[in-house]
XYZ file of C-alpha atoms in Angstrom:
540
model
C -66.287 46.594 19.098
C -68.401 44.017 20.577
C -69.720 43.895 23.717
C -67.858 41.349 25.768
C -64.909 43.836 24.554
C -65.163 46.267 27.660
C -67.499 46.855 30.837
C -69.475 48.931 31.462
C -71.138 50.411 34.822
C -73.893 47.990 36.132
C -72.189 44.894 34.269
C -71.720 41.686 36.657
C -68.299 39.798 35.122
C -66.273 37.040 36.482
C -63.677 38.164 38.307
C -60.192 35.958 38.653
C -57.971 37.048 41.498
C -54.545 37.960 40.864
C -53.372 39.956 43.645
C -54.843 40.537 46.857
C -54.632 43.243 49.789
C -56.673 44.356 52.756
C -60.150 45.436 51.180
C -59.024 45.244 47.693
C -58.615 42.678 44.725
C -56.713 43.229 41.718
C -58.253 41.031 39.143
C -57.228 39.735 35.519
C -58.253 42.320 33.509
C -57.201 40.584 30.085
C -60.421 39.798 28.370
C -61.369 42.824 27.915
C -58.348 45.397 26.124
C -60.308 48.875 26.578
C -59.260 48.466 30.716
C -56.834 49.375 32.217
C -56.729 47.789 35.452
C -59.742 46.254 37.744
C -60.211 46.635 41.296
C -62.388 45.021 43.555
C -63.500 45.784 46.873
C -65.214 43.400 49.343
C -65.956 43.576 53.225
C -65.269 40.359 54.126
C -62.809 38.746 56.446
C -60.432 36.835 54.871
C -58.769 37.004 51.426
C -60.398 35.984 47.832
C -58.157 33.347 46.315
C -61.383 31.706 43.771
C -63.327 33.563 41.107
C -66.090 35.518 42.060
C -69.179 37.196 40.765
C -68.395 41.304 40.822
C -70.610 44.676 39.882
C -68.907 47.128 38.068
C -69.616 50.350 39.747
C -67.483 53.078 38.531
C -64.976 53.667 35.564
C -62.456 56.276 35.001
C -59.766 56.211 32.230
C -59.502 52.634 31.758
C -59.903 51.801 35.047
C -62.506 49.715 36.460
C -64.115 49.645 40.512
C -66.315 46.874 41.215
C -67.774 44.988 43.980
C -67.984 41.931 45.250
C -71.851 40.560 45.164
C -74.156 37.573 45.609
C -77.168 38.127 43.607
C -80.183 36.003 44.440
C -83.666 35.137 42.640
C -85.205 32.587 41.397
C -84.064 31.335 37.112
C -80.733 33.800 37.587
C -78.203 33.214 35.259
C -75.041 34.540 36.419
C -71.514 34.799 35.389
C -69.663 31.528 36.076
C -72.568 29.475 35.551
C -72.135 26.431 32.916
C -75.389 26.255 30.603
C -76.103 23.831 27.057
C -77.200 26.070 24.426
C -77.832 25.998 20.989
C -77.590 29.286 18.664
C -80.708 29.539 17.209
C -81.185 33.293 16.728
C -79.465 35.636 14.043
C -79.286 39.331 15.937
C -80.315 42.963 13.534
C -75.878 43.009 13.307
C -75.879 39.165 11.747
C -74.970 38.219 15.213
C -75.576 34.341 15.804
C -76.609 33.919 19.108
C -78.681 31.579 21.544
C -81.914 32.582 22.555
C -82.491 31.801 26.742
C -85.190 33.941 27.372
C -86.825 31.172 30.103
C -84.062 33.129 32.271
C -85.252 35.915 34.711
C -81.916 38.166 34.083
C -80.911 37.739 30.158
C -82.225 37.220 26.968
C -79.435 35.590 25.004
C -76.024 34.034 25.312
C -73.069 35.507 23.155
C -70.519 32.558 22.672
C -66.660 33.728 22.090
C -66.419 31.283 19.372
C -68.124 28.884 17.530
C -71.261 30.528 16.653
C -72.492 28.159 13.654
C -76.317 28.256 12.894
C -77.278 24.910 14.930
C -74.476 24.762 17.028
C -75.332 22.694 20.454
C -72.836 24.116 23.153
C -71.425 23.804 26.545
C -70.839 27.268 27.714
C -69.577 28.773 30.719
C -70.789 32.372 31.139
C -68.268 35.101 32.125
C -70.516 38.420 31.808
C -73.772 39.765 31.885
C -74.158 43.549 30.199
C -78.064 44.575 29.978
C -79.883 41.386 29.387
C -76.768 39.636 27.273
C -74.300 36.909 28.660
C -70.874 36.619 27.063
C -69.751 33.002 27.404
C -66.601 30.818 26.779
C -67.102 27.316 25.119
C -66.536 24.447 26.850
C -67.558 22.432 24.477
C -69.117 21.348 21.239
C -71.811 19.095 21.572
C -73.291 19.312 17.742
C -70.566 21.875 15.061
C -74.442 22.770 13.670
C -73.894 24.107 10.069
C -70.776 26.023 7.997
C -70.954 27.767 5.097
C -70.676 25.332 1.885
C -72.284 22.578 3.652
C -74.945 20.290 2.017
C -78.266 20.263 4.291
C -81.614 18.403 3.452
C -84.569 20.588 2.932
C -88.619 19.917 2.746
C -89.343 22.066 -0.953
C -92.610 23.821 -1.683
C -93.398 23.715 -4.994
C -92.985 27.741 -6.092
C -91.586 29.037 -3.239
C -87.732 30.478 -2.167
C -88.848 29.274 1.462
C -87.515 25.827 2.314
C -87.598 24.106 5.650
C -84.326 22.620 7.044
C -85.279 18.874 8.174
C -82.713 18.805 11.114
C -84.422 19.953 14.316
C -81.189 22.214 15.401
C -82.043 24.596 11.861
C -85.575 24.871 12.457
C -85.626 27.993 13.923
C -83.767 29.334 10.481
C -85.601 30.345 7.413
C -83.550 28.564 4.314
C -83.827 31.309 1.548
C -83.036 29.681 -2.020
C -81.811 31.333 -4.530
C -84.362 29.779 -6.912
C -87.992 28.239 -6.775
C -88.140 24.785 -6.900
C -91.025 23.147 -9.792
C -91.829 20.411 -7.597
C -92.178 19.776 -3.927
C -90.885 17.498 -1.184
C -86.991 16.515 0.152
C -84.531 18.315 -1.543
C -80.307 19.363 -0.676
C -79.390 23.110 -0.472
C -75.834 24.557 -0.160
C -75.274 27.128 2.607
C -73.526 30.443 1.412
C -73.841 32.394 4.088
C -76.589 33.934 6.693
C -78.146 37.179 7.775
C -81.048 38.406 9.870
C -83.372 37.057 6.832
C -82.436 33.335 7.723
C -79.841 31.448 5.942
C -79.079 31.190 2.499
C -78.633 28.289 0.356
C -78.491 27.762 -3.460
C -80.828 24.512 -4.339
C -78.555 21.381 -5.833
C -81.169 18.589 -6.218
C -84.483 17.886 -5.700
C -86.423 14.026 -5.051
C -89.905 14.592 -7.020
C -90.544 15.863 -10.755
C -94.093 15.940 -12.382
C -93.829 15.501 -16.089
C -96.406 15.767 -18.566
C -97.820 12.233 -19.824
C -97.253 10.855 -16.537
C -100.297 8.833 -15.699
C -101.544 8.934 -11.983
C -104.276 7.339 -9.622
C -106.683 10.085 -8.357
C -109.758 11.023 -7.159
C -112.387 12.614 -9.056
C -115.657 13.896 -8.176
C -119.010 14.224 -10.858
C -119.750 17.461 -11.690
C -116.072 19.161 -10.541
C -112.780 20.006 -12.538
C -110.428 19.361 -10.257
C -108.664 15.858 -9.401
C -107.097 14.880 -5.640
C -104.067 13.753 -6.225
C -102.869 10.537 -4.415
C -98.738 10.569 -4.602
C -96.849 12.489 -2.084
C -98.517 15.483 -0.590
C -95.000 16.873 -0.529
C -94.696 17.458 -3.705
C -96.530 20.231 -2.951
C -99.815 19.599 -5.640
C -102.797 18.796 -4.123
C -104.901 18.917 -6.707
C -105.177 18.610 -10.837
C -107.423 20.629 -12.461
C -109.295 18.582 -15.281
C -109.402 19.566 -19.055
C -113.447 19.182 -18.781
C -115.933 17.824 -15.224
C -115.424 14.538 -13.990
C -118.299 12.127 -15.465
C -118.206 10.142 -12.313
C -117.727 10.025 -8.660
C -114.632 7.198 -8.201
C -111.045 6.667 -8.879
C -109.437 7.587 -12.243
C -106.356 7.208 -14.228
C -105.178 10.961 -14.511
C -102.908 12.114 -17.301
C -100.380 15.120 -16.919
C -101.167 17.729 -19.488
C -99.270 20.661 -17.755
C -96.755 20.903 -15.096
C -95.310 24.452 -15.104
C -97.200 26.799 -14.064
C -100.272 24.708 -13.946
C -100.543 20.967 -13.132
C -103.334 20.136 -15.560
C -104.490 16.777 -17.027
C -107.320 14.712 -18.316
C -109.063 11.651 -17.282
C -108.352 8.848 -19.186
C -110.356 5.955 -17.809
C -113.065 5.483 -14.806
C -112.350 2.776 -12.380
C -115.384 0.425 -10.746
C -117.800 0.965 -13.847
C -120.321 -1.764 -13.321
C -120.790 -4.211 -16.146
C -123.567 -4.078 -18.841
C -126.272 -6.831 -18.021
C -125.484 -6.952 -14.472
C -128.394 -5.701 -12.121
C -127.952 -3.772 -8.449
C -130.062 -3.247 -5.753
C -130.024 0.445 -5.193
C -132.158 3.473 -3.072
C -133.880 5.423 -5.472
C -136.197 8.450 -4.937
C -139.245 9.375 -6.643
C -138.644 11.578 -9.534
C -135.420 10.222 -9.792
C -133.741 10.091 -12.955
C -129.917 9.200 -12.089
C -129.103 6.662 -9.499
C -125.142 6.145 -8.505
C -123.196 2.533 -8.429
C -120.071 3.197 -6.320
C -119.980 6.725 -7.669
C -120.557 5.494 -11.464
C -124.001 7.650 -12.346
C -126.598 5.219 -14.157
C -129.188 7.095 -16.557
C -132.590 5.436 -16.504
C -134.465 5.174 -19.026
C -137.686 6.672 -17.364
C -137.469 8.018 -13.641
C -138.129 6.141 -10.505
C -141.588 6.198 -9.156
C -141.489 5.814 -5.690
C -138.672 6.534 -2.920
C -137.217 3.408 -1.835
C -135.230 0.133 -3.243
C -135.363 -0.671 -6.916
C -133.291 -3.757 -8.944
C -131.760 -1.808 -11.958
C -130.494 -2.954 -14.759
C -127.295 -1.686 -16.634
C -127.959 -1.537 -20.407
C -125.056 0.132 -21.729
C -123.493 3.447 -22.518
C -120.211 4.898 -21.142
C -120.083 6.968 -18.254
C -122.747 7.102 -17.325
C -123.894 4.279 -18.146
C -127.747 3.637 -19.159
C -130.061 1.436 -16.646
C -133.528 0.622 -16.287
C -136.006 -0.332 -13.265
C -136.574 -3.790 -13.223
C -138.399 -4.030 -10.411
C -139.006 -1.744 -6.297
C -138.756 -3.603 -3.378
C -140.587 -2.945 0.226
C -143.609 -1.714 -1.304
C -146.823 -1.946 1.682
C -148.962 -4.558 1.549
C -153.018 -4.552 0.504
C -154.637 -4.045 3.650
C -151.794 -1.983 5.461
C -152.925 0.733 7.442
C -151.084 4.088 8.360
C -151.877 7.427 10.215
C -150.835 10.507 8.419
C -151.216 14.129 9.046
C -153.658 15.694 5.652
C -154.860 18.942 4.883
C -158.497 19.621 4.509
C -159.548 18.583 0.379
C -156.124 16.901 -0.311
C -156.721 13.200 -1.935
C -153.119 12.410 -2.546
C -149.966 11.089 0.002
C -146.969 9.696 -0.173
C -146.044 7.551 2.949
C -142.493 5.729 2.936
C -141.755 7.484 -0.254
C -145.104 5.723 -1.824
C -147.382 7.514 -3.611
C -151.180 6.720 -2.829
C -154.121 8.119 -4.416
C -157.219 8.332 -1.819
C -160.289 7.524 -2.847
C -162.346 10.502 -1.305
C -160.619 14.072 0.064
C -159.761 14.432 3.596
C -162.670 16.264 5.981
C -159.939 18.022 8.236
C -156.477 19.255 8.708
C -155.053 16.489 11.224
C -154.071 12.986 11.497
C -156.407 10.556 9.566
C -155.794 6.493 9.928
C -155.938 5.124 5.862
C -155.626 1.801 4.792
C -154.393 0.467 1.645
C -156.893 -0.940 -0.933
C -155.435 -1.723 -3.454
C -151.744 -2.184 -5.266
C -149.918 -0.732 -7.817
C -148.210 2.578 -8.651
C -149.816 4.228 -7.329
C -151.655 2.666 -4.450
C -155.345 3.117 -3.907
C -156.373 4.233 0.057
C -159.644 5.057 1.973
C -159.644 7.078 5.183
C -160.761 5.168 7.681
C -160.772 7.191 10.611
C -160.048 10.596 11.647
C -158.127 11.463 14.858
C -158.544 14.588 17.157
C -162.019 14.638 16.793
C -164.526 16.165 19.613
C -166.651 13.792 21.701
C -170.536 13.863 20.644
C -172.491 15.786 23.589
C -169.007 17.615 24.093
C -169.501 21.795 25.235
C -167.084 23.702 22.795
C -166.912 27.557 23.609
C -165.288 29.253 20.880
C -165.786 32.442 18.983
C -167.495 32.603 14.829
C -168.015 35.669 12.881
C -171.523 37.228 13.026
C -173.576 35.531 10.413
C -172.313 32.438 9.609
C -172.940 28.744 10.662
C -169.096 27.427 9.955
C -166.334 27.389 12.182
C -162.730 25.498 12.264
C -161.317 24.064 15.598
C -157.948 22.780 15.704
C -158.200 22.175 11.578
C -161.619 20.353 12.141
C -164.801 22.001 10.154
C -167.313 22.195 12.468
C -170.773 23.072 11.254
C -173.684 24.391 13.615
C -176.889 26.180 13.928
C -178.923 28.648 14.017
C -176.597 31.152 13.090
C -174.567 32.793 15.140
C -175.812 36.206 15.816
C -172.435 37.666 17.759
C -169.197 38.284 16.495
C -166.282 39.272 19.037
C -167.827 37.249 21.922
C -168.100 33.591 22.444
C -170.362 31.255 21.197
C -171.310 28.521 23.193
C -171.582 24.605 20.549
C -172.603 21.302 21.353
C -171.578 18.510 19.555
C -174.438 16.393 17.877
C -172.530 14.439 15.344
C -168.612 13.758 14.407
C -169.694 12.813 11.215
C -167.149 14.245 9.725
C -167.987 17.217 8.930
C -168.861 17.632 12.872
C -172.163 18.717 13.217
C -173.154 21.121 16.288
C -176.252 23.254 17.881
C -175.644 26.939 18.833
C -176.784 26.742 22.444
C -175.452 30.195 23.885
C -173.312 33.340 24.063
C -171.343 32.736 27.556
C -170.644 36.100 28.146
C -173.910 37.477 28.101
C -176.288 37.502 30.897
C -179.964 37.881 31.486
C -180.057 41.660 33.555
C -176.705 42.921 32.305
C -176.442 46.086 30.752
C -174.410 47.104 27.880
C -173.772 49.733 26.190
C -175.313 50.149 22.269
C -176.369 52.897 19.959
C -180.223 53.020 18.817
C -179.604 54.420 14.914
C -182.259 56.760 13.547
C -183.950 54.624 10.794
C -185.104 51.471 13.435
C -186.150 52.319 16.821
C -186.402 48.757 17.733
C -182.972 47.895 17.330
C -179.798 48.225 19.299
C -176.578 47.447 18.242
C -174.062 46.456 21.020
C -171.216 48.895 21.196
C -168.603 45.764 22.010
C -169.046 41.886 20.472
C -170.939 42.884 17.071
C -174.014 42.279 18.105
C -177.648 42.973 17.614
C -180.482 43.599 20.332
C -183.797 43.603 19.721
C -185.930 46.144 22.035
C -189.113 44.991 23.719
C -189.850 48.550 24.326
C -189.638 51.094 20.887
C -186.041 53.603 21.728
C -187.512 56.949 22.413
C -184.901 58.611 19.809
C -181.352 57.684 17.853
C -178.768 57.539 20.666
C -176.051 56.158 22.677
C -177.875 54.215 25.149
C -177.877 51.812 27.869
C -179.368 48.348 27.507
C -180.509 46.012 30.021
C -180.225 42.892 28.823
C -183.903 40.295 29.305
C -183.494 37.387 27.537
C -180.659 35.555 25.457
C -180.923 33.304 23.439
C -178.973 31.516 20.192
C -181.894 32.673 18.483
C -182.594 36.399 20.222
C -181.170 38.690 22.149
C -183.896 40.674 23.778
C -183.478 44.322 25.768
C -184.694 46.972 26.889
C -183.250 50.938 27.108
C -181.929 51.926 30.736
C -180.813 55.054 30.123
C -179.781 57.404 27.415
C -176.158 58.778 27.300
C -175.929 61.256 24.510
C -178.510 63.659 23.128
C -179.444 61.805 20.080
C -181.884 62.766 17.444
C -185.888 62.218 17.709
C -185.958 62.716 13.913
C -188.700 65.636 14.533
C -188.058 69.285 14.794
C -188.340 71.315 17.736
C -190.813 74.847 16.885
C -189.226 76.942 19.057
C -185.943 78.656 19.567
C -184.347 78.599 23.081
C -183.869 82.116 24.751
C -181.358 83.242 27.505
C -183.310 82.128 29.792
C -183.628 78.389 29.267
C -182.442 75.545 31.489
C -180.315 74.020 28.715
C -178.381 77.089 28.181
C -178.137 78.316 31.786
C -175.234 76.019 32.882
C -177.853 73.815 34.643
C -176.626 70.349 34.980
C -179.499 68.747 36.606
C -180.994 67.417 33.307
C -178.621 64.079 32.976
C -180.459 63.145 29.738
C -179.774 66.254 28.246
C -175.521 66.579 29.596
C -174.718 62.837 28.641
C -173.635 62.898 31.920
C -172.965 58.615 32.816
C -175.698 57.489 34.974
């Protein structure tokens, strides 16, 4: 039983007068066999002579209540309404229907008759059960497909799937009953449908691939596989090679295998450059293949520089053999250029030219170099060095303790006397650019005459202190009374000596004598006295 074959509660329905009495309306009750009789009621003046939209509200044997209604909204759908659909949907029960789900109220339209895959309709809708209409057609505006008919198809080579070219089918799978071998337009049969799309046994096909046919295709040096250039329909992108591609360019491909496979082998290379001709072509240094239009070229020794060469093809297949006949845009004796070297390094290459300098660079940084003299590979002299500090020029920086060498910004600067601190600045002034830059030791910055710092006095040399922070070394104008933490006032600094003298000891220390007696009970250093500030470490 389908569903436009009875009403149930909730339906709305098209309701066609056929007797008529104060408050109620008998209406045809014809399309649908399971009722007995239908009744309307309505509250409105007047009698109901035209068709009218009705609610069914109750049902009892076979006979059918409803009301009269006027339903409202905005993208209704309602019974008597005329709408052009096309059946594009096969339900879970093989139902062919017509999917109008832009609608607020249904989902689909159920057509009495006529319900070919395709079909373009005129419909007039009669009832609406849950979110189904039940229509009548008015008319057919495209008979969309029977069973047994011929329909084109787009093939994929290997696959049941087909597409149906006409724009009505396209929401149908077309499920063949064999795989085609080669892609593109086909015919297919229609023998019937079902929820899985519609089914069609395959009658002809427009492509075949047969081995020994010769094709146009590219290929790419190095690679196994061919583009193929005929129809990408056919469903073959691609031919895998018996053996790599010698060459980068179009070839003559010949079928080897079509089943399973489309295989082949390449049976000539197209643009291969004549022997005896010569090109103009970039070439790198270290370069030992150069291309022509994807044709590779072996030389017969590699290029030296980056740039242009004139090459020569000698022979050979692919690839062909070549030699350098001659480079092109080489600089000119006399040419000058600023580079970027690394301290020691006597060799650049500038523009992809090598040049061989005739002494090693004095910094890390940009030098200016001029060309000297030609050839492979050039000759150059540094001629200047950038970046470098101003003579007379105050450069505060910090050296390790001991040494008369320091780097700024990748220039060597040498100085003297030696530096005598480690962690703290030095203080250098430029006396000569040179390179190397040559520089005096004026200062340490961060000391000052009357500071005091802390440093330890070590037991061996009373006439030393060694500052606790910036590695340094302090000679006492006054011999250290013991080995101890101390306090040093600072007298004189200079990049030669730092002079000082002890403030103030902070921890016991060692005299390196012994003491001859043995403290009782009753001395101050075991009594808890804290007056003695030498004796406590307490800070002064």
């Amino acid at each position: 039983m389908t569903g436009s074959e009875f009403l149930d509660v909730g339906d709305l329905f098209l309701a066609e007068p056929i007797q008529i009495s104060k408050g109620q309306v008998k209406v045809n009750a014809s399309r649908w066999p399971e009722a007995k009789s239908i009744s309307v009621t309505h509250h409105e003046d007047g009698a109901l002579t035209n068709s009218f939209i009705a609610e069914v509200t109750t049902i009892s044997n076979g006979k059918i209540r409803a009301e009269k209604v006027s339903p409202k909204g905005p993208r209704l759908v309602l019974p008597g309404d005329e709408l052009s659909v096309t059946i594009d949907t096969i339900t879970s029960g093989d139902t062919l229907v017509a999917d109008v789900s832009a609608a607020a109220n249904i989902n689909c339209v159920f057509p009495l008759s006529h319900r070919n895959p395709g079909a373009a309709l005129q419909v007039q809708i009669f009832q609406i059960s849950n979110s189904t209409a039940y229509a009548d057609v008015i008319s057919i505006l495209d008979p969309g497909v029977n069973v047994n008919d011929s329909v084109d198809v787009q093939l994929t080579r290997g696959s049941s799937i087909a597409e149906f070219t006409d724009d009505n089918f396209a929401p149908f799978e077309c499920r063949l009953d064999k795989e085609p071998t080669a892609g593109g337009p086909g015919v297919a049969r229609v023998t019937g449908y079902s929820t899985q799309g519609i089914e069609c046994d395959l009658e002809d096909t427009v492509y075949q691939l047969q081995i020994g046919d010769r094709y146009e295709m590219m290929v790419n040096r190095g690679t196994s596989e061919a583009i193929a250039s005929w129809d990408e329909a056919i469903g073959v992108e691609s031919v895998a090679l018996n053996e790599p591609s010698a060459a980068s360019t179009t070839a003559t491909v010949e079928l080897t295998e079509v089943e399973d496979s489309v295989t082949g082998k390449v049976t000539e290379y197209q643009n291969v450059p004549e022997v005896g001709t010569y090109h103009r072509l970039a070439v790198e240094r270290s370069q030992k293949t150069v291309f022509l239009d994807g044709i590779p070229i072996q030389l017969v020794s590699e290029s030296e520089v980056t740039g242009e060469a004139t090459i020569e093809v000698t022979g050979g297949e692919v690839p062909r053999a070549g030699r350098i006949t001659e480079y092109h845009g080489f600089p000119d004796v006399g040419t000058s250029k600023m580079v970027t070297m690394r301290q020691g390094q006597d060799f650049v290459i500038i523009d992809g030219v090598p040049i061989e300098l005739e002494s090693q660079s004095e910094i890390n940084g940009k030098v200016s170099l001029e060309i000297v003299e030609g050839g492979i590979p050039f000759i150059g002299q540094i001629t200047e060095y950038h970046g470098l500090p101003d003579v007379g020029e105050i450069i505060d920086c910090r050296v390790d303790r001991g040494t008369s060498q320091v780097s700024i910004d990748g220039v060597p600067v040498q100085f003297s006397p030696t530096s005598l601190v480690g962690e703290l600045k030095s203080r250098l002034r430029v006396l000569d650019v040179g390179p190397p830059v040559r520089a005096e030791l004026i200062d340490y910055p961060t000391l000052q005459e009357g500071e005091t710092v802390r440093a330890k006095v070590d037991s061996n040399n009373f006439t030393v202190a060694h500052a606790d922070k910036g590695n340094y070394r302090i000679d006492l104008v006054e011999q250290a009374k013991k080995a101890a933490d101390v306090r040093v006032r600072l007298v004189s600094v200079t990049a030669k000596q730092i002079l000082g003298k002890v403030d103030g000891y902070l921890s016991l220390g060692s005299t390196g004598q012994s003491i001859g007696r043995r403290l009782t009970g009753n001395s101050p250093f075991t009594s808890g006295d804290s007056k003695n500030k030498e004796i406590t470490g307490k800070k002064l």
